[in-house]
Amino acid sequence: MMGWGGMGFGWFSGLLSMLLVLVLLGLFLYLALGVWQWGSGEGKRDAALEALRLRYARGELDEETYRKLRKELEKGGEA
């Protein structure tokens, strides 16, 4: 005769442990991709250069200011 711990809820605990592993794996991948994208910084720099180009093209900046700001952005500094 089997008790409550025999075959009653074995499948349920197996399902919970499998879901826990999948959630932890997903969390790890999410954090790893976030750190990888955050560490590169290339996307932000490219967006800033593009905004600078647009301002220059619209005539909001003169050539000297544009070159100075572009140089600062390309070397990684903040203008």
Coordinates of C-alpha atoms in Angstrom, one line a residue:
M1 CA 0.0 0.0 0.0
M2 CA 1.4 3.4 -1.0
G3 CA 1.1 6.5 1.1
W4 CA 0.7 10.1 0.1
G5 CA 4.4 10.4 -0.6
G6 CA 4.5 7.4 -3.0
M7 CA 3.2 8.3 -6.4
G8 CA 0.7 11.0 -5.7
F9 CA 2.6 14.3 -6.3
G10 CA 5.8 13.1 -7.9
W11 CA 4.9 14.5 -11.3
F12 CA 4.0 17.9 -9.7
S13 CA 7.4 18.3 -8.0
G14 CA 9.2 17.3 -11.2
L15 CA 7.2 19.9 -13.1
L16 CA 8.0 22.6 -10.6
S17 CA 11.7 21.8 -10.6
M18 CA 11.8 21.8 -14.4
L19 CA 10.0 25.2 -14.4
L20 CA 12.4 26.5 -11.9
V21 CA 15.4 25.5 -14.0
L22 CA 13.8 27.2 -17.1
V23 CA 13.1 30.4 -15.2
L24 CA 16.6 30.5 -13.8
L25 CA 18.1 29.9 -17.3
G26 CA 15.9 32.6 -18.8
L27 CA 16.9 35.0 -16.1
F28 CA 20.6 34.3 -16.6
L29 CA 20.3 34.8 -20.4
Y30 CA 18.4 38.1 -19.8
L31 CA 21.0 39.4 -17.4
A32 CA 23.9 38.2 -19.6
L33 CA 22.5 40.0 -22.7
G34 CA 21.8 43.1 -20.7
V35 CA 25.3 43.3 -19.4
W36 CA 26.8 42.6 -22.8
Q37 CA 24.7 45.4 -24.5
W38 CA 25.3 47.8 -21.6
G39 CA 29.1 47.2 -21.7
S40 CA 29.5 47.9 -25.4
G41 CA 28.1 51.4 -25.4
E42 CA 28.4 51.5 -29.2
G43 CA 24.7 52.0 -29.7
K44 CA 24.5 55.1 -27.6
R45 CA 27.6 56.6 -29.2
D46 CA 26.2 55.9 -32.7
A47 CA 22.9 57.5 -31.8
A48 CA 24.6 60.6 -30.4
L49 CA 26.8 60.9 -33.6
E50 CA 23.7 60.6 -35.7
A51 CA 21.9 63.3 -33.7
L52 CA 24.9 65.5 -34.1
R53 CA 25.0 64.9 -37.9
L54 CA 21.3 65.8 -38.1
R55 CA 21.8 69.0 -36.2
Y56 CA 24.7 70.0 -38.5
A57 CA 22.6 69.1 -41.6
R58 CA 19.7 71.3 -40.4
G59 CA 22.1 74.2 -39.9
E60 CA 21.9 74.3 -36.1
L61 CA 25.6 74.0 -35.7
D62 CA 28.5 75.6 -37.6
E63 CA 31.3 73.5 -38.9
E64 CA 33.8 74.3 -36.1
T65 CA 31.3 73.3 -33.4
Y66 CA 30.3 70.2 -35.3
R67 CA 33.9 69.0 -35.6
K68 CA 34.7 69.7 -32.0
L69 CA 31.6 67.8 -30.7
R70 CA 32.2 64.9 -33.1
K71 CA 35.8 64.6 -31.9
E72 CA 34.6 64.5 -28.3
L73 CA 32.0 61.8 -29.1
E74 CA 34.4 59.7 -31.1
K75 CA 37.0 59.6 -28.3
G76 CA 34.3 58.6 -25.8
G77 CA 34.0 61.9 -23.8
E78 CA 30.8 63.7 -23.2
A79 CA 30.4 67.1 -24.8

